[in-house]
Coordinates of C-alpha atoms in Angstrom, one line a residue:
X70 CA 0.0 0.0 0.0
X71 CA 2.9 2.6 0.4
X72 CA 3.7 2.3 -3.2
X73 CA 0.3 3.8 -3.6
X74 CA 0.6 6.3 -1.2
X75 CA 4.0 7.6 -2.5
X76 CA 2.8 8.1 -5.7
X77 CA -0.3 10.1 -4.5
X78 CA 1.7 12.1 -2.3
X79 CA 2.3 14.4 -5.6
X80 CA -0.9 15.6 -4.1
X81 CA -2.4 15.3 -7.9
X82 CA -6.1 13.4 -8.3
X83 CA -4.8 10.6 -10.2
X84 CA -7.2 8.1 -12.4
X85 CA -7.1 4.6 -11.1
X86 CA -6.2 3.3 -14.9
X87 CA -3.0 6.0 -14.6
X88 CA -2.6 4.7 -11.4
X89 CA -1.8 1.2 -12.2
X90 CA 0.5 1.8 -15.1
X91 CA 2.8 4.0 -13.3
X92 CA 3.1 1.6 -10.4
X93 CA 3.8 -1.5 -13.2
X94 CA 6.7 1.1 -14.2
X95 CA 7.9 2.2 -10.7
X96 CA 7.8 -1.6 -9.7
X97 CA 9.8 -2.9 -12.8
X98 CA 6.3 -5.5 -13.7
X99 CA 7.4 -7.7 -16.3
X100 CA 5.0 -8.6 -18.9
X101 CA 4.1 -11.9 -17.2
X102 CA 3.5 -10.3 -14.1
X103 CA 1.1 -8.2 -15.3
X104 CA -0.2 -11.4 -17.5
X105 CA -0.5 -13.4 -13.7
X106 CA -4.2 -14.4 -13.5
X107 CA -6.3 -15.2 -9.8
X108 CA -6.4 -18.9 -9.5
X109 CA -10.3 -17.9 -10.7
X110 CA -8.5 -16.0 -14.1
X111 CA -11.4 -13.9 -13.5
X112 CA -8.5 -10.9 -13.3
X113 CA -4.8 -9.9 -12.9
X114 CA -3.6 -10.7 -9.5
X115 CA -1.4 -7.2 -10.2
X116 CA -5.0 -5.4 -10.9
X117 CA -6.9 -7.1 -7.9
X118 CA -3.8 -6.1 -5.5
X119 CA -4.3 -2.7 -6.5
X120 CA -8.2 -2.2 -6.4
X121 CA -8.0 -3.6 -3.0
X122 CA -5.1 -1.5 -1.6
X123 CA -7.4 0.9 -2.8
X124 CA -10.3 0.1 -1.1
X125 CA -8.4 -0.7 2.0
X126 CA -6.9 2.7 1.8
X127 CA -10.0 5.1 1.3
X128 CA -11.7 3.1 4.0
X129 CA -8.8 4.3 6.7
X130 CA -9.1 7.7 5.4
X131 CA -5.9 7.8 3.8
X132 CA -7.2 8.2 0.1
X133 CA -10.5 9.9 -1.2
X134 CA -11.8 9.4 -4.5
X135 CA -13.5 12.9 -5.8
X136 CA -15.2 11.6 -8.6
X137 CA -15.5 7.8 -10.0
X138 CA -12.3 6.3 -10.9
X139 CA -10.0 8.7 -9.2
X140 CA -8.0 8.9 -6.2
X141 CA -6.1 11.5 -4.3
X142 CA -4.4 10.8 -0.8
X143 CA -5.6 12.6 2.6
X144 CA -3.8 14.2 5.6
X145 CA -3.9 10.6 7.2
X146 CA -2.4 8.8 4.2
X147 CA 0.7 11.6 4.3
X148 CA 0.6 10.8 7.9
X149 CA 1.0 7.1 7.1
X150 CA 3.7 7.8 5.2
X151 CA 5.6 9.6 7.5
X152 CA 5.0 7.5 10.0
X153 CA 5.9 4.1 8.4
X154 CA 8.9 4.7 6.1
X155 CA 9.3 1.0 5.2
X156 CA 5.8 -0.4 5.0
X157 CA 1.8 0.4 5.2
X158 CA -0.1 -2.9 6.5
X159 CA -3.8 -3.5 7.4
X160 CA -2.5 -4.0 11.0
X161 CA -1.9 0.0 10.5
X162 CA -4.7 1.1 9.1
X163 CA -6.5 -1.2 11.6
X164 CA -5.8 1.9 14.0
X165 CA -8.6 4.1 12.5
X166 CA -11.6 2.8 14.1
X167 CA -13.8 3.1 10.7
X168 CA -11.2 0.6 8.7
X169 CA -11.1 -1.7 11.8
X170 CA -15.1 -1.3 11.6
X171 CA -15.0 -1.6 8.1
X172 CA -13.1 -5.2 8.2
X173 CA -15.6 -6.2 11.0
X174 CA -18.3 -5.9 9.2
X175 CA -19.6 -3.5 12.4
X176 CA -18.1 -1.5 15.2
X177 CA -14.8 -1.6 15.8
X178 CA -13.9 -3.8 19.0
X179 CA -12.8 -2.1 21.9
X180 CA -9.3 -2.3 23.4
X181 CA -9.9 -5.2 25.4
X182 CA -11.7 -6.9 22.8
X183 CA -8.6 -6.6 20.2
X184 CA -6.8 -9.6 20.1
X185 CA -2.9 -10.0 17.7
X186 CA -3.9 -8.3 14.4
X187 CA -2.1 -10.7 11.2
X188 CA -0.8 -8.6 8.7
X189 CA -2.5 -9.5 5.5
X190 CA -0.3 -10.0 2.0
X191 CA -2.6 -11.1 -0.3
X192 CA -5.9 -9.6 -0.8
X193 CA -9.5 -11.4 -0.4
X194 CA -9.9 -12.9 -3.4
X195 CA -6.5 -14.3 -3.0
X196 CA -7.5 -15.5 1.0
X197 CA -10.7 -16.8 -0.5
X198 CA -8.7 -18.6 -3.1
X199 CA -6.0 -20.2 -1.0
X200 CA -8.7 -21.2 1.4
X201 CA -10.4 -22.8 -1.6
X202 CA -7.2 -24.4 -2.7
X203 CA -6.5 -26.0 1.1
X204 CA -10.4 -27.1 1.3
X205 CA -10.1 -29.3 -2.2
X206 CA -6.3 -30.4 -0.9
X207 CA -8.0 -31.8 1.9
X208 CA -11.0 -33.3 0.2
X209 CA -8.8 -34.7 -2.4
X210 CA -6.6 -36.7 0.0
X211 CA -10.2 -37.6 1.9
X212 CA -11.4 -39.3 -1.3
X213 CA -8.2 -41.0 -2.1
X214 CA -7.9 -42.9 0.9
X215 CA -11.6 -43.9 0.2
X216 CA -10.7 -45.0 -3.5
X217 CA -7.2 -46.8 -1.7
X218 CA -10.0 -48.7 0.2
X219 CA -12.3 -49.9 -2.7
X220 CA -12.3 -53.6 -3.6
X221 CA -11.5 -54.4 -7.3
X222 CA -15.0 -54.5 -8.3
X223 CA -15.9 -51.2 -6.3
X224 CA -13.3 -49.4 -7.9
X225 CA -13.8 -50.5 -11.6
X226 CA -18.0 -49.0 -10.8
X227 CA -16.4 -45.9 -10.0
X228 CA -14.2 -45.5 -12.7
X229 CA -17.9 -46.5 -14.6
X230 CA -19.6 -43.4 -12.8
X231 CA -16.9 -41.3 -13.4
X232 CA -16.2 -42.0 -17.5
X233 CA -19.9 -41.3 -18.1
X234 CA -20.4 -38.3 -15.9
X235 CA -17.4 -37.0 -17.8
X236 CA -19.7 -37.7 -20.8
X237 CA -18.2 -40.7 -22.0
X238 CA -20.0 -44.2 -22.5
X239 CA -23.7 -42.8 -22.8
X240 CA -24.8 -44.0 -19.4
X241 CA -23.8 -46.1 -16.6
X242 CA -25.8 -49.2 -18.2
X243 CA -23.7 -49.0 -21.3
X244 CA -20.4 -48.3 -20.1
X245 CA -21.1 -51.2 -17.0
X246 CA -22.1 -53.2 -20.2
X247 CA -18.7 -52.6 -21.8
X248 CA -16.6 -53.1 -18.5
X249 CA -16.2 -56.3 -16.4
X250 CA -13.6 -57.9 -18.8
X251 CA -11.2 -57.9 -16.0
X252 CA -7.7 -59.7 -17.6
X253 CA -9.0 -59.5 -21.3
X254 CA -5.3 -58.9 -22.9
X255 CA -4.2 -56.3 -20.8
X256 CA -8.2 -54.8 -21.1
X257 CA -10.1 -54.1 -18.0
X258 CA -12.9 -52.0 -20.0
X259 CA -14.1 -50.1 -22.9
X260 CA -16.4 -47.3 -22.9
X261 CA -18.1 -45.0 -25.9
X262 CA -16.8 -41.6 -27.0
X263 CA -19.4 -40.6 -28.9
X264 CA -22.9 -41.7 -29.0
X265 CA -23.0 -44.8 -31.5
X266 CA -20.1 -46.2 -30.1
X267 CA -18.1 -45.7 -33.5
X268 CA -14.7 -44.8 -31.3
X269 CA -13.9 -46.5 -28.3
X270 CA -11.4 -45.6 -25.2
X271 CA -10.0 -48.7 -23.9
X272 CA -9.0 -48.5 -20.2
X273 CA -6.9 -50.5 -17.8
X274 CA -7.1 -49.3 -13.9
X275 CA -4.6 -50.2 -11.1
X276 CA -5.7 -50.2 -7.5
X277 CA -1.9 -49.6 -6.9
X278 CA 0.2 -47.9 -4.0
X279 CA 3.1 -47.2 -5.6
X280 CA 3.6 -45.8 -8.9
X281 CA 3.5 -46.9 -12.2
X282 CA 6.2 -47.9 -14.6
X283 CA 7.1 -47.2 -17.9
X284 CA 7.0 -51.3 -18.5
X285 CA 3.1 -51.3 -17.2
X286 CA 2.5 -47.9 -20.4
X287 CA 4.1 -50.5 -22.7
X288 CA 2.3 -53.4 -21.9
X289 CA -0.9 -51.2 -22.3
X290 CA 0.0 -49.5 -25.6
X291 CA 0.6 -53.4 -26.8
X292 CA -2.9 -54.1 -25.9
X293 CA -4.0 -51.7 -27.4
X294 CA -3.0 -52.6 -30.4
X295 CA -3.9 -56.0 -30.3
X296 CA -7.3 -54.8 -30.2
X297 CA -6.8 -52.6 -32.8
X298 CA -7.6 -49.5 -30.6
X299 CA -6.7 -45.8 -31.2
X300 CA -6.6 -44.6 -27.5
X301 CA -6.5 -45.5 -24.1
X302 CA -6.6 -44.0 -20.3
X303 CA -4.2 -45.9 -17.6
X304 CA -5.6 -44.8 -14.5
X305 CA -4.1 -45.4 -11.0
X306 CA -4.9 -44.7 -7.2
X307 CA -1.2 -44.0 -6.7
X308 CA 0.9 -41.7 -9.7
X309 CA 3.4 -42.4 -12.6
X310 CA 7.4 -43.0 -12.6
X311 CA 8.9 -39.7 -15.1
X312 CA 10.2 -42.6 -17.4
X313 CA 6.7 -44.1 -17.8
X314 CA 4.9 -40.7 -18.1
X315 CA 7.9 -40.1 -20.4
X316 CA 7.1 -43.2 -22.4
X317 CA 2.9 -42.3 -22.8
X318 CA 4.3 -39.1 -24.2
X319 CA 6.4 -41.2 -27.0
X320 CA 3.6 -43.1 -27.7
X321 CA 1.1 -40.5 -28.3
X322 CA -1.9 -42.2 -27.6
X323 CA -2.1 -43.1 -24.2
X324 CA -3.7 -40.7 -21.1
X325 CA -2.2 -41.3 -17.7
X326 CA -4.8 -40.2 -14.5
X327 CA -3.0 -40.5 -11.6
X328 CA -4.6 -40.8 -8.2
X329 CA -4.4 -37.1 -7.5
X330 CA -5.9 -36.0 -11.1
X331 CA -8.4 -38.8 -10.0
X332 CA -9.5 -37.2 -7.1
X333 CA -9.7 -34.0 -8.8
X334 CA -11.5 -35.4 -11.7
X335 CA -14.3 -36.8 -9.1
X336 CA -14.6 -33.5 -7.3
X337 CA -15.0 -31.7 -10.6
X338 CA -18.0 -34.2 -11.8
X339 CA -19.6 -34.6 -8.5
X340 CA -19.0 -38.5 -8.2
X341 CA -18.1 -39.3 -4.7
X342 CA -18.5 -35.6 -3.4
X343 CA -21.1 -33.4 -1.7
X344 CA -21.7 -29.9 -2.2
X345 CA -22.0 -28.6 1.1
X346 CA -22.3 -24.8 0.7
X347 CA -22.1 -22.4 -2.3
X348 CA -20.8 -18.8 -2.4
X349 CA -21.0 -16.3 -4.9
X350 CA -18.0 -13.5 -4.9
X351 CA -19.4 -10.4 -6.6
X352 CA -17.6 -7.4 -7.4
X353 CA -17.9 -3.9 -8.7
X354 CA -18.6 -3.6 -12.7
X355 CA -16.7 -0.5 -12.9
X356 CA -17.8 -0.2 -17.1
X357 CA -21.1 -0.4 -16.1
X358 CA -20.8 2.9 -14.0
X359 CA -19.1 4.5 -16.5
X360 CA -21.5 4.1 -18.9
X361 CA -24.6 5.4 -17.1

């Protein structure tokens, strides 16, 4: 946030689009920084940083905007700046009782209520984001060591549910209809990719705890082409050695899920997973403002 406040201390109103470019310059952005997405790639992390120092800073009183899109900095922000010569944090601002009210979401504590403020780096949609990130790390270690504890039959029904919910093999009847071959030349199932069943994906699954080989690709890929087939997925519970994710790559027509792409696979399609709770993250349509 000092960046910002440095800049503003010209004591010029300053549009917010101005704004961002000459801290890209004063900050030496490369091209991919600016290019850097939220994990959402809804927008720049470099952009969201900035709208919410921002926010964070007119809600302390250091900044007020005079008219939309601008910003000039306040007594208190030049008193910020004098005050911290290496670094503004929230912990600061958390000082003035309407920011500390403002993060709240009501009145500001009182003295006794305060407990250790945590300096925050990243901004909400960031916190949101690597909240998110921990939740599904968590679930997706949950739903492996449910898969790890499938008998062969169990797993080879969800491998069933999740092909089809992925839109492969029509429906669970016709892909269950296709699978059950356990041991069939290196085969343990074929399901449709498109709806009259003129290309087929064969698949072999292993119920392993450690990796996969590049000897186990090979085997598959010959398999394959004793049965004349043009693709296959190898899917595991556990993941793949580099030389066997090395030797799919060489082949070309080979896919290689991993347990931890599995996981993620079944919390993308819903197989397995509940959704507990949803949240929607809005945020201010600033073209629609200056349209009006």
């Amino acid at each position: 946030m000092r960046p910002v406040l440095l800049i503003l201390s010209d004591g010029q109103t300053w549009k917010m689009r101005d704004l961002y470019a000459r801290l890209a310059a004063d900050l030496s952005l490369t091209d991919a920084d600016l290019a850097e997405m939220l994990p959402s790639g809804r927008q720049s992390t470099y952009m969201n940083r900035i709208g919410w120092a921002k926010t964070y800073l007119v809600k302390a009183g250091a900044l007020h905007s005079p008219q939309r899109g601008t910003v000039e900095i306040t007594g208190r922000g030049r008193q910020l700046l004098a005050q911290f010569p290496e670094r503004v944090t929230t912990r600061a601002l958390s000082a003035f009782p309407e920011f500390a009210e403002f993060q709240m979401g009501g009145p500001a504590p009182s003295a006794e209520q305060n407990g250790p403020a945590v300096p925050q780096t990243l901004s909400p949609e960031e916190q949101l984001d690597a909240l998110y990130a921990d939740l599904n790390a968590s679930l997706h270690a949950d739903l492996l060591a449910q898969v790890r504890g499938l008998t062969p039959a169990q797993f080879e029904r969800l491998v069933v549910q999740l092909l089809v919910a992925m839109g492969y093999g029509g429906n669970v009847r016709d892909a269950g209809a296709a699978l059950g071959r356990s041991g069939d030349n290196g085969i343990d199932g074929v399901v449709k990719q498109d709806a009259l069943g003129l290309d087929k994906i064969y698949l072999q699954a292993k119920q392993w705890a450690g990796n996969v080989g590049s000897q186990e690709v090979r085997n598959f890929s010959g398999s394959l082409t004793y049965h004349k087939a043009g693709r296959g997925v190898l899917l595991t519970t556990a993941g793949f050695s580099p030389s066997a994710v090395e030797t799919a790559r060489q082949i070309g027509n080979i896919v290689l899920i991993g347990g931890e792409q599995l996981a993620e696979l079944m919390t993308e399609y819903g197989v397995g997973v509940l959704t507990r709770s949803t949240y929607l993250v809005r945020r201010v349509d600033g073209e629609y403002f200056e349209e009006l």
